[in-house]
Coordinates of N, CA and C and ligand atoms in Angstrom, one line a residue:
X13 N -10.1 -12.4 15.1 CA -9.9 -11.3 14.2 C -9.5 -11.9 12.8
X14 N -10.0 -11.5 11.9 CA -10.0 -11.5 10.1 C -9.8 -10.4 9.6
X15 N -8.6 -10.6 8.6 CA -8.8 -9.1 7.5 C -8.7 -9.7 6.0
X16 N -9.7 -9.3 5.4 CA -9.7 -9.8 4.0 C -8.3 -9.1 3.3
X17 N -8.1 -7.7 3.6 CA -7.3 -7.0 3.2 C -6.1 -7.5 3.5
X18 N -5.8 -7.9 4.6 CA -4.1 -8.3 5.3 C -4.1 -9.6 4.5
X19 N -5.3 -10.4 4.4 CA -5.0 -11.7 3.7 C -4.9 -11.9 2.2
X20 N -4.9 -10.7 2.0 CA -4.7 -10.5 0.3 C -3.1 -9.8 0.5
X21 N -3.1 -8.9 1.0 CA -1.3 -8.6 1.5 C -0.5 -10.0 1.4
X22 N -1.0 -10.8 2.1 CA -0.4 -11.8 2.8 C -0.2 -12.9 1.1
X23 N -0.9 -12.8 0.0 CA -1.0 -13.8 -1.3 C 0.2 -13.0 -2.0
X24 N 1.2 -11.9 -1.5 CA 2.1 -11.3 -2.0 C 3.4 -12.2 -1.2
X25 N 3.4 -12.6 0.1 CA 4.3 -13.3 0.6 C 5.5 -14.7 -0.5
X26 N 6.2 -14.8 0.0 CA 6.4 -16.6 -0.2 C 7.3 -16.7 0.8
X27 N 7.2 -18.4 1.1 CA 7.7 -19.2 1.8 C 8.7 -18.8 2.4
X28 N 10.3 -18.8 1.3 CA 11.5 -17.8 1.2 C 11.9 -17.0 1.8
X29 N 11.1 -16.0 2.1 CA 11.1 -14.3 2.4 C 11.2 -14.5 3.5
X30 N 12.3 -13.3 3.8 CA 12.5 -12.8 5.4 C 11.7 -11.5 5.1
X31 N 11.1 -11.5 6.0 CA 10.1 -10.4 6.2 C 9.6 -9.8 8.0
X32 N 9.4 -8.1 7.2 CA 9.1 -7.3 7.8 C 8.1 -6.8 8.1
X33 N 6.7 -6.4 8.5 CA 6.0 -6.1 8.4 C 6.0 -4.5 9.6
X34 N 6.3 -3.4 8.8 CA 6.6 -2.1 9.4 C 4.9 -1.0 10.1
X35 N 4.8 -1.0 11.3 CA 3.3 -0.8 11.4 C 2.9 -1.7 12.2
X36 N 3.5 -2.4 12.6 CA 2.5 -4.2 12.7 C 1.0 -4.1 13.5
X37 N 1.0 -3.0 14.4 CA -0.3 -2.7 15.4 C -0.2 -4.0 15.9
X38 N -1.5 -4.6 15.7 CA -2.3 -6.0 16.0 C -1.5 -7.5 15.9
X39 N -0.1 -7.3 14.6 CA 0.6 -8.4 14.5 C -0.5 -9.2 13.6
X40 N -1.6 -9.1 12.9 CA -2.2 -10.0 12.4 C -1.4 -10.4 11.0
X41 N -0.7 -9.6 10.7 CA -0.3 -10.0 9.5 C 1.2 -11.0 9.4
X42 N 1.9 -10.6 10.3 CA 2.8 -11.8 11.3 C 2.1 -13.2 11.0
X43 N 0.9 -12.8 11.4 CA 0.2 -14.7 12.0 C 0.2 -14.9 10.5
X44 N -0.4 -14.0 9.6 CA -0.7 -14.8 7.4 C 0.6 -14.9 7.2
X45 N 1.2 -14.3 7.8 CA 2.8 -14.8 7.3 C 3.8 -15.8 7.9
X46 N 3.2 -16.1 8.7 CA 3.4 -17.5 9.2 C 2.9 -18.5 8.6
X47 N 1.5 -18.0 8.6 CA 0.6 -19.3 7.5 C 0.8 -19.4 6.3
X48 N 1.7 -18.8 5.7 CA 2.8 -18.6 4.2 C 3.2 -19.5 4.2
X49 N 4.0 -19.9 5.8 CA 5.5 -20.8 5.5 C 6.7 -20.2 6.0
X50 N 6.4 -18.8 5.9 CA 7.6 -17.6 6.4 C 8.2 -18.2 8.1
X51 N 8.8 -18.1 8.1 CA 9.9 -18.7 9.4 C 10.9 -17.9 10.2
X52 N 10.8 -16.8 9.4 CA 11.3 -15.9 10.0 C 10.8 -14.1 9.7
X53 N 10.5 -13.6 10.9 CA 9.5 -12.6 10.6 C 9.8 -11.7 11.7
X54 N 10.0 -10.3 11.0 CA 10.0 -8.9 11.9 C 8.8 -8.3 12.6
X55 N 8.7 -7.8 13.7 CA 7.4 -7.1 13.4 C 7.7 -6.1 14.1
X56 N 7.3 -4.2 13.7 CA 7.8 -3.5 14.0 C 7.0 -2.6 14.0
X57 N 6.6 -1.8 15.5 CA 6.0 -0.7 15.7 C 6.5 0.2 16.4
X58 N 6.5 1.8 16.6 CA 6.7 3.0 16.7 C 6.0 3.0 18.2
X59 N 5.3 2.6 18.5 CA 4.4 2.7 20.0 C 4.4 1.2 20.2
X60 N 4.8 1.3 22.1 CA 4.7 0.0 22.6 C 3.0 -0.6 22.5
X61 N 2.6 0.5 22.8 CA 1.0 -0.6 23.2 C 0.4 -1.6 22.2
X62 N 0.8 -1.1 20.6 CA 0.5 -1.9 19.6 C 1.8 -3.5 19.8
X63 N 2.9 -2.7 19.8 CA 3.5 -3.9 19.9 C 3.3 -4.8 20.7
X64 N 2.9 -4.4 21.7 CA 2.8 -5.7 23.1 C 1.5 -6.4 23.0
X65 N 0.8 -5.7 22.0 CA -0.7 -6.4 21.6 C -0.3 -7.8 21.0
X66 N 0.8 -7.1 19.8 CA 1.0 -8.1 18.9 C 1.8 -9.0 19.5
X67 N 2.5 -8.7 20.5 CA 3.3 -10.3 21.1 C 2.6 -10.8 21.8
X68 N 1.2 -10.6 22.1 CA 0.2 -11.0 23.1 C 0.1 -11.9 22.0
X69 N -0.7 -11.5 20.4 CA -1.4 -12.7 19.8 C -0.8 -12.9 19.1
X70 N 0.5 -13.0 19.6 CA 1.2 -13.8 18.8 C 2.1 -15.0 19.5
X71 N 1.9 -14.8 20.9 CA 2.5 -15.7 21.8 C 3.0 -17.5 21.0
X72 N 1.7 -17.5 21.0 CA 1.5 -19.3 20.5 C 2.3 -19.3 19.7
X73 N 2.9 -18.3 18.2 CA 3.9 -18.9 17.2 C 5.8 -18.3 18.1
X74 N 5.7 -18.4 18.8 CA 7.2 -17.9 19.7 C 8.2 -19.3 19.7
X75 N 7.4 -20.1 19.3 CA 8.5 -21.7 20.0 C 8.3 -22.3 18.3
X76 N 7.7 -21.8 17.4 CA 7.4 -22.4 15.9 C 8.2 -21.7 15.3
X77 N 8.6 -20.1 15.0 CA 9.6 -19.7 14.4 C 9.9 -18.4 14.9
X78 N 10.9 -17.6 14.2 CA 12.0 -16.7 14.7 C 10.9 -15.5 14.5
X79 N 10.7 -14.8 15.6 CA 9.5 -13.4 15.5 C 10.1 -12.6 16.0
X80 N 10.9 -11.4 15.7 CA 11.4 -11.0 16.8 C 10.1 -9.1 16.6
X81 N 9.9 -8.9 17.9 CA 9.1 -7.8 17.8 C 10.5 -6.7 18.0
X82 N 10.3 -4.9 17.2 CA 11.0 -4.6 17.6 C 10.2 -3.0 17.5
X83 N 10.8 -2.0 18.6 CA 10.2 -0.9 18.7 C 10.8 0.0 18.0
X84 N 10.9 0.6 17.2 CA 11.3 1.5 16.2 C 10.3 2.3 15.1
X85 N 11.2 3.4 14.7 CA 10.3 4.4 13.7 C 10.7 3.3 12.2
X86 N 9.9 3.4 11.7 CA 9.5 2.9 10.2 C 11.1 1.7 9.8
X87 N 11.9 2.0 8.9 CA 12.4 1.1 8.7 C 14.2 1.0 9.3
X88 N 14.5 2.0 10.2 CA 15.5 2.3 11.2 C 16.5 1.2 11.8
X89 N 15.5 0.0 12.4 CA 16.0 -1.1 12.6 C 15.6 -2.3 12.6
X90 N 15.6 -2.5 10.8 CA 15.2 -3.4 10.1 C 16.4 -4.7 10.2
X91 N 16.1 -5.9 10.5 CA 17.5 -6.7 10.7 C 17.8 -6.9 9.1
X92 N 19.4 -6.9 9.3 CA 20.0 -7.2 8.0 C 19.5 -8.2 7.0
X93 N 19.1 -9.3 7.6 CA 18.7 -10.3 6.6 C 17.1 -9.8 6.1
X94 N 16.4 -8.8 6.3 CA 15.0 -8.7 6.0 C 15.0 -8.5 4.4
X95 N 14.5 -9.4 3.6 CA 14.3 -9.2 2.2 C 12.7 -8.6 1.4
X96 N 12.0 -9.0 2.7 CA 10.6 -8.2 2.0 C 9.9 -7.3 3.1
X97 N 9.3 -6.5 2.9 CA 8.4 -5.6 3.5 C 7.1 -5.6 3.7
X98 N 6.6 -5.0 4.6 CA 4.9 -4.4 4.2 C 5.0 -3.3 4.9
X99 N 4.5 -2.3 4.0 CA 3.9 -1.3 5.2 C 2.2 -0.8 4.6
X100 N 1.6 -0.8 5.3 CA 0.5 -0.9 5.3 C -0.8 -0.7 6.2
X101 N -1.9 -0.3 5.6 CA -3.0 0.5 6.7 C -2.7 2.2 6.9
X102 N -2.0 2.8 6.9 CA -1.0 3.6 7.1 C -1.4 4.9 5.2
X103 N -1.4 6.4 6.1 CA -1.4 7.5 5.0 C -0.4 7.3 4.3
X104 N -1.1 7.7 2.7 CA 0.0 7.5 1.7 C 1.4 8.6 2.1
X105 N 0.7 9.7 2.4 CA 1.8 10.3 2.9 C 3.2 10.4 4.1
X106 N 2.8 9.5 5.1 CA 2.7 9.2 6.3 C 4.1 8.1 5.6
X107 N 3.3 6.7 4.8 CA 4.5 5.8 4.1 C 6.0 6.4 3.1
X108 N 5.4 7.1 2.5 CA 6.0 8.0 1.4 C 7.4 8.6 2.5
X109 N 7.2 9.3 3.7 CA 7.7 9.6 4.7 C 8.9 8.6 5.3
X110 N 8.3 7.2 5.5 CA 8.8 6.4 6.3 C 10.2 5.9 4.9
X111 N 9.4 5.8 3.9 CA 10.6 5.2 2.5 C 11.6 6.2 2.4
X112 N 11.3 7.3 2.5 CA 12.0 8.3 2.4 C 13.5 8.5 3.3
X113 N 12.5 8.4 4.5 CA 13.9 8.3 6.1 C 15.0 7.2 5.3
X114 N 14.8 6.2 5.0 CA 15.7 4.7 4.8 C 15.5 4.4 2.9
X115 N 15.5 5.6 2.5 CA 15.7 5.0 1.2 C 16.7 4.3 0.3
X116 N 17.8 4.2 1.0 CA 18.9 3.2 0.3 C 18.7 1.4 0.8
X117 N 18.1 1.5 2.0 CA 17.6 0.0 2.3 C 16.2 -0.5 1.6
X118 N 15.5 0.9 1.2 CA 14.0 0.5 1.0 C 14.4 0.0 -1.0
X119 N 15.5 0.4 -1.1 CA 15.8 0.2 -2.8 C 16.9 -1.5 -2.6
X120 N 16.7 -1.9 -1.5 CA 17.7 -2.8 -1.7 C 16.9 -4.1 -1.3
X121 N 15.9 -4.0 -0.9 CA 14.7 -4.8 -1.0 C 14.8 -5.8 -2.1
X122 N 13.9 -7.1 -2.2 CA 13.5 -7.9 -3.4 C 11.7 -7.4 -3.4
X123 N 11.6 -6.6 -2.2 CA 9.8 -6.3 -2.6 C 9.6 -5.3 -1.4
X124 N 8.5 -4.5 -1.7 CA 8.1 -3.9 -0.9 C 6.7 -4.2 -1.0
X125 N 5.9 -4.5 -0.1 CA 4.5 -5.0 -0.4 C 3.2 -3.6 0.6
X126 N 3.0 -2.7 0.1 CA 2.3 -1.3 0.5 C 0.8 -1.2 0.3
X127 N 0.5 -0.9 1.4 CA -1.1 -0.7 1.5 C -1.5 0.9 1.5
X128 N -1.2 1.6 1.1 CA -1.7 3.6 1.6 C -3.0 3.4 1.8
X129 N -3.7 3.6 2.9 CA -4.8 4.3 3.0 C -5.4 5.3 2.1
X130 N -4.4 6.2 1.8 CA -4.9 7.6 1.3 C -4.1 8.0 0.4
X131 N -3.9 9.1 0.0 CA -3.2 9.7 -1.4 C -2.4 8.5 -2.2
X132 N -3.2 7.6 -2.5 CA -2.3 6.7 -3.2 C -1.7 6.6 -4.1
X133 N -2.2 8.1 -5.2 CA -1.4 8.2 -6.2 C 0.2 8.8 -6.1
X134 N 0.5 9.5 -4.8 CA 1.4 10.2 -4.5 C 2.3 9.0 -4.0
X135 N 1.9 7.8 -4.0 CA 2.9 6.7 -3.4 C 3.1 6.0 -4.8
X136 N 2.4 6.1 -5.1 CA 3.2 5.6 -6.9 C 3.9 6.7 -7.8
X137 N 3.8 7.9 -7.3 CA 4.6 8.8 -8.6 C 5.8 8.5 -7.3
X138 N 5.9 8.6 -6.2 CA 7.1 8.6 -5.3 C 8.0 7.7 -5.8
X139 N 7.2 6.4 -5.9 CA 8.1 5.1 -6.4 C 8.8 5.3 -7.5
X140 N 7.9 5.8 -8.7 CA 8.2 5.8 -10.1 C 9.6 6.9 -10.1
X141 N 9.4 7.7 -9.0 CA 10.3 8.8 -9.1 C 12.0 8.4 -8.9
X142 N 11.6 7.5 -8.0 CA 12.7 7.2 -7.4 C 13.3 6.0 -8.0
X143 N 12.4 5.4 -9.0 CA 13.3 4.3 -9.7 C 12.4 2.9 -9.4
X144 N 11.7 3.0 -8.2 CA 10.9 1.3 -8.3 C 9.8 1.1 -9.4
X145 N 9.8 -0.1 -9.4 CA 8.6 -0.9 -10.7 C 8.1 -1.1 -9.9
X146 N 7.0 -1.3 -10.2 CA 5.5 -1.8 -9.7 C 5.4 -3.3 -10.5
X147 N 5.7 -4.0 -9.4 CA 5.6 -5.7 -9.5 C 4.1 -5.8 -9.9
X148 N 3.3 -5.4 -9.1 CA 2.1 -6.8 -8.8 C 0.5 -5.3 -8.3
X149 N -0.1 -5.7 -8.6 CA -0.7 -4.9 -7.7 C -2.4 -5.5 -7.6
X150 N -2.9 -4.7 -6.2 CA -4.5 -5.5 -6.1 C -5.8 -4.4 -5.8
X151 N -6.8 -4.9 -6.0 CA -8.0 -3.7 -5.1 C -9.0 -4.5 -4.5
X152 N -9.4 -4.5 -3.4 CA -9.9 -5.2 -2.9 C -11.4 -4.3 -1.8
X153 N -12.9 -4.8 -1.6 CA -13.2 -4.3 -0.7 C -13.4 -5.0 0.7
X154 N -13.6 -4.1 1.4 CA -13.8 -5.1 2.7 C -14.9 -4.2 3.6
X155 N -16.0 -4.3 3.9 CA -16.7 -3.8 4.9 C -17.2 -2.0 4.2
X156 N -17.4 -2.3 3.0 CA -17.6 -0.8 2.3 C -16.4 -0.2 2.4
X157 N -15.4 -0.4 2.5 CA -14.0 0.2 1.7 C -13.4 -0.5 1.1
X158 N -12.5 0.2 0.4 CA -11.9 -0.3 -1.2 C -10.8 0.0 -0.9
X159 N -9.5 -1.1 -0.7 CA -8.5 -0.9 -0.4 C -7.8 -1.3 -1.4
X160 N -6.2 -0.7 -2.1 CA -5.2 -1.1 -2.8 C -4.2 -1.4 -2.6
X161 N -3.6 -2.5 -2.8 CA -2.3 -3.0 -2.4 C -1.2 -3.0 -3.5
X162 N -0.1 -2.5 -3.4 CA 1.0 -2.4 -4.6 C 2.2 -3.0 -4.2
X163 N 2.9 -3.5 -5.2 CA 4.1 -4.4 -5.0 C 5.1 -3.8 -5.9
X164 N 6.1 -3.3 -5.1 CA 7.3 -3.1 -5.9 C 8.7 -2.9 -5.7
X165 N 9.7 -3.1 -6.6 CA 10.8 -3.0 -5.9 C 11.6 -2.1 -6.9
X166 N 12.7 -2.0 -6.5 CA 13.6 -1.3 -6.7 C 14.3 -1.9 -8.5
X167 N 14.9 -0.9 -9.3 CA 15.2 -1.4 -10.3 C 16.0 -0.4 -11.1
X168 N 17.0 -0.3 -11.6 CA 17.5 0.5 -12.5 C 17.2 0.7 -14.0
X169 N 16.6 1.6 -14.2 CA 16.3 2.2 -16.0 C 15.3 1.9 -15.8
X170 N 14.1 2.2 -14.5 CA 12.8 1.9 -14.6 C 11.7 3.0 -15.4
X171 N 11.1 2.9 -16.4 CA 10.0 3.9 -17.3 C 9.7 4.7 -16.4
X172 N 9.0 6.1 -16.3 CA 8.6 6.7 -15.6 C 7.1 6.4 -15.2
X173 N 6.0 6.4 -14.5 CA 4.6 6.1 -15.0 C 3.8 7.3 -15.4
X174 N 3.1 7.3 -16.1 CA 2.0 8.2 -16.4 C 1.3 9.1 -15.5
X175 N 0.8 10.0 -15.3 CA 0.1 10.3 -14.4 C -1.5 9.7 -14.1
X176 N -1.9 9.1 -15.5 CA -2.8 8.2 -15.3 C -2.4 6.7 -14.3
X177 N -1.2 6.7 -14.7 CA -0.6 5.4 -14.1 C -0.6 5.2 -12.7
X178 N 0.0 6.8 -12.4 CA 0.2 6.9 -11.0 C -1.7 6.5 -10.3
X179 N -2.2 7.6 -10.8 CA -3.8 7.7 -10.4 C -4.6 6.4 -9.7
X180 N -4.5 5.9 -11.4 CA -5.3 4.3 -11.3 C -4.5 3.1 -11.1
X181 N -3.4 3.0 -11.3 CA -2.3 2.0 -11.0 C -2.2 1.3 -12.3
X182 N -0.9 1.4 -12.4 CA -0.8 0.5 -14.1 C -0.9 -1.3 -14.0
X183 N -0.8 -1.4 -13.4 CA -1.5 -3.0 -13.1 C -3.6 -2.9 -13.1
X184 N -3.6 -2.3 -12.2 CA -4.7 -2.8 -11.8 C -5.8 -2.1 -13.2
X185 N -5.4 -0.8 -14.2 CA -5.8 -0.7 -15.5 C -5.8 -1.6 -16.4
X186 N -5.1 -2.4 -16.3 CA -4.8 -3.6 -17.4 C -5.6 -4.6 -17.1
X187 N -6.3 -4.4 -15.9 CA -7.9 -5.4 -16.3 C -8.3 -4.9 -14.8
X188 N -9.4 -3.9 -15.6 CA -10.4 -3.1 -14.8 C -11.3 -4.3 -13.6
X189 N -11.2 -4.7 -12.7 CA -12.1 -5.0 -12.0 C -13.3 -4.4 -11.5
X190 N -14.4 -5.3 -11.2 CA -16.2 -4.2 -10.5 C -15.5 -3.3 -9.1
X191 N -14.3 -4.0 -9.0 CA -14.3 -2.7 -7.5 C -13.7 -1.6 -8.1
X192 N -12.7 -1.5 -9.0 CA -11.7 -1.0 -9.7 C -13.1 0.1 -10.5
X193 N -14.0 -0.1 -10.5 CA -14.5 0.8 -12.1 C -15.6 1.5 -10.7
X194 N -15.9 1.0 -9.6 CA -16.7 1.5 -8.5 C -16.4 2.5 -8.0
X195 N -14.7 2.0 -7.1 CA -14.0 2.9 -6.9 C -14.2 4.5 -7.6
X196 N -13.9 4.5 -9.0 CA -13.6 5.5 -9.9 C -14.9 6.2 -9.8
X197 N -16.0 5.5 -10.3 CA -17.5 5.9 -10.5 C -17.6 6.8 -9.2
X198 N -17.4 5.8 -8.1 CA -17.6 7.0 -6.9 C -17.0 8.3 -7.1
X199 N -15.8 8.0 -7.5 CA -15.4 9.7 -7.1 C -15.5 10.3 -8.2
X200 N -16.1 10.0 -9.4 CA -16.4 10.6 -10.4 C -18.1 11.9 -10.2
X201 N -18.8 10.6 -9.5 CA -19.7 11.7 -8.7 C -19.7 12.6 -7.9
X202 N -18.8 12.3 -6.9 CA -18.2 12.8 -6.0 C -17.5 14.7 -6.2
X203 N -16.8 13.9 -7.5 CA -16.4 15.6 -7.8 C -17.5 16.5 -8.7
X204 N -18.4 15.5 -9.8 CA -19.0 16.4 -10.4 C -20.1 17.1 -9.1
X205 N -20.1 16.2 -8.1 CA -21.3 17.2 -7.2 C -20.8 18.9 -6.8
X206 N -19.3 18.2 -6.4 CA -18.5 19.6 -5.5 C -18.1 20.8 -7.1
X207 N -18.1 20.1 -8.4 CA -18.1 21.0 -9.5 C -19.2 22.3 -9.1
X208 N -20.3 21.5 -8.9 CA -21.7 22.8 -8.6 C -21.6 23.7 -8.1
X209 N -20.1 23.5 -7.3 CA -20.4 24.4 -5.9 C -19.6 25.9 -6.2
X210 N -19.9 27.0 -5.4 CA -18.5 28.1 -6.1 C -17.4 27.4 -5.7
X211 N -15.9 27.7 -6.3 CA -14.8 27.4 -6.5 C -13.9 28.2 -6.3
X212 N -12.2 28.3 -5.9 CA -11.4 28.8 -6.6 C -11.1 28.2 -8.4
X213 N -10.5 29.1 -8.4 CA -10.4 28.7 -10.3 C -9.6 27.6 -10.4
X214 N -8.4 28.2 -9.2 CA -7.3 26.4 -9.2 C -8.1 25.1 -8.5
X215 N -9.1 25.6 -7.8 CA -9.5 23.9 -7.7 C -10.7 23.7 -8.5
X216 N -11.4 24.6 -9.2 CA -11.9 23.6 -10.1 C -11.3 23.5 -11.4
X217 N -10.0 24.0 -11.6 CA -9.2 23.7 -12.7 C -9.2 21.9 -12.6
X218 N -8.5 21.8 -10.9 CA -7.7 20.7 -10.8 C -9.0 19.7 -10.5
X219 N -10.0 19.8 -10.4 CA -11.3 19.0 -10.2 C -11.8 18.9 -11.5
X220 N -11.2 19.6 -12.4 CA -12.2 19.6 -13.8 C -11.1 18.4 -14.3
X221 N -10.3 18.6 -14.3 CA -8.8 17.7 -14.9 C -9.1 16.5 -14.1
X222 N -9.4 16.1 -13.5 CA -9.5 14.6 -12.6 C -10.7 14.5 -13.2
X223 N -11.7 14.7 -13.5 CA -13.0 14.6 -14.0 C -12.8 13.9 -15.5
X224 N -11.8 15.0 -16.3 CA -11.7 14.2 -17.3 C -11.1 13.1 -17.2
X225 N -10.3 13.1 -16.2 CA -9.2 11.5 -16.7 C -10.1 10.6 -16.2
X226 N -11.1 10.3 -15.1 CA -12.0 9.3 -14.7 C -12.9 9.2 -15.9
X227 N -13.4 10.3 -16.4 CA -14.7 9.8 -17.4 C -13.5 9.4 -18.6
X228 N -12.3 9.6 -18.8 CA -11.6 8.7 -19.8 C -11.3 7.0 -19.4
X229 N -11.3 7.4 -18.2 CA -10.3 5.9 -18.0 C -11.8 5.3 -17.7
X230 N -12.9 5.7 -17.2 CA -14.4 4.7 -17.1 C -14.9 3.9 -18.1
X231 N -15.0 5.1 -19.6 CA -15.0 5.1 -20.8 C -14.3 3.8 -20.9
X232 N -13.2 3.2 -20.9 CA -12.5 2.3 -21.3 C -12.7 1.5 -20.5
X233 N -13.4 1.2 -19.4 CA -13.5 -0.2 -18.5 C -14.6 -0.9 -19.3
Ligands
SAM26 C1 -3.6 1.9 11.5 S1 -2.3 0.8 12.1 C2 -2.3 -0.4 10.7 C3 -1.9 -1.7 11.2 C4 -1.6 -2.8 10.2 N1 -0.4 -2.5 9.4 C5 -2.8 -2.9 9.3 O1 -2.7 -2.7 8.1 O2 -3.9 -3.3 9.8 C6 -0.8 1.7 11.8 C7 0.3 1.3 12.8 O3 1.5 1.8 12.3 C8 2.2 2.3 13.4 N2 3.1 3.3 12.9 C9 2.8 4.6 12.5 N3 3.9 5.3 12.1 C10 5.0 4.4 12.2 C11 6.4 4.5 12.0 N4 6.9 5.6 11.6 N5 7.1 3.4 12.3 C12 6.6 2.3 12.8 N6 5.3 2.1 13.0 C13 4.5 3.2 12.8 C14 1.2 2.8 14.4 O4 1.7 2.8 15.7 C15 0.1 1.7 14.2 O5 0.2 0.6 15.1

């Protein structure tokens, strides 16, 4: 098994980092974070069957460095020394949730490295809300989906972001990539089709307003 996506997660790692990866299912991301350099590594899921997958393939690195699998909800029983995160694969809403439960540990981080599946703009106004910067961020596709990865941590007197910011991500705006302007193009069609259709007034208010900010922000790629 390969994931372009986990191995692009995984180019957020370093050597350094005690890390967590919250979610783990499969543990594949364990193994890129081994192949980091990382030496010591959490890996933590909510359901045994995922977990026991992941100590299945992950047997072979057990005698190479410190793995410890652990069954818990989201970041509950994170070991003390964990300095970086991922949570990822996972609803934006679903994460947003998990940050929420443990938010004095999730702000005490040097990184949180996040994949949302879904509402991903609601995982960046959350961040922005709550005070994290947005480190780093990626878009990537894999198998006809277009996945985003954001990096960020915790910081005091952080700017608020924009609502464009939240939307399109203020990293990944500052140099539009072909997935980055695809992405948008899609859903730019996407809405002007469902525009055609009858409406309530509030959703094609709120479909007309997303309409503009894509044909603004396409405009500018
Ligand atoms: C779809 S998989 C994604 C796996 C992997 N992170 C990836 O990106 O490929 C989501 C995993 O998160 C786990 N999960 C969901 N909610 C969780 C929570 N609150 N705490 C820990 N794990 C959770 C699920 O059991 C599942 O194994």
């Amino acid at each position: 098994m390969d994931s372009k996506r986990l191995k692009l997660v995984s180019s957020f790692l370093r050597e350094d980092d005690v890390f967590a990866d919250v979610g783990c299912d499969h543990g594949l991301l364990g193994q890129y974070a081994y192949e980091k350099g990382i030496r010591k590594i959490q890996l933590i899921d909510n359901k045994e069957g995922p977990l026991s997958q992941a100590k299945a393939n992950l047997a072979p690195l057990i005698d190479k460095c410190t793995i410890t699998f652990t069954l818990a909800d989201g970041l509950s029983s994170l070991m003390p020394d964990i300095n970086v995160i991922a949570i990822c694969g996972i609803g934006g809403n679903l994460l947003v949730e998990i940050l929420e439960r443990d938010l004095e540990k999730a702000k005490s981080l040097a990184r949180l490295i996040l994949q949302p599946n879904t509402h991903i703009p609601n995982v960046r106004a959350f961040l922005s809300h709550q005070g994290f910067v947005i480190l780093d961020e990626a878009i990537i596709k894999e198998k006809r989906k277009i996945y985003e990865i954001i990096v960020a941590r915790f910081q005091d007197f952080t700017p608020k972001l924009s609502v464009e910011d939240c939307y399109f991500g203020p990293i990944l705006r500052l140099k539009p990539s072909p997935v980055f302007v695809e992405k948008h193009r899609k859903r730019l069609n996407q809405i002007t089709k469902i525009l055609n259709k009858p409406l309530s007034q509030k959703r094609y208010h709120d479909l007309n307003q997303e309409k503009l900010m894509l044909l603004s922000e396409i405009n500018r790629c």
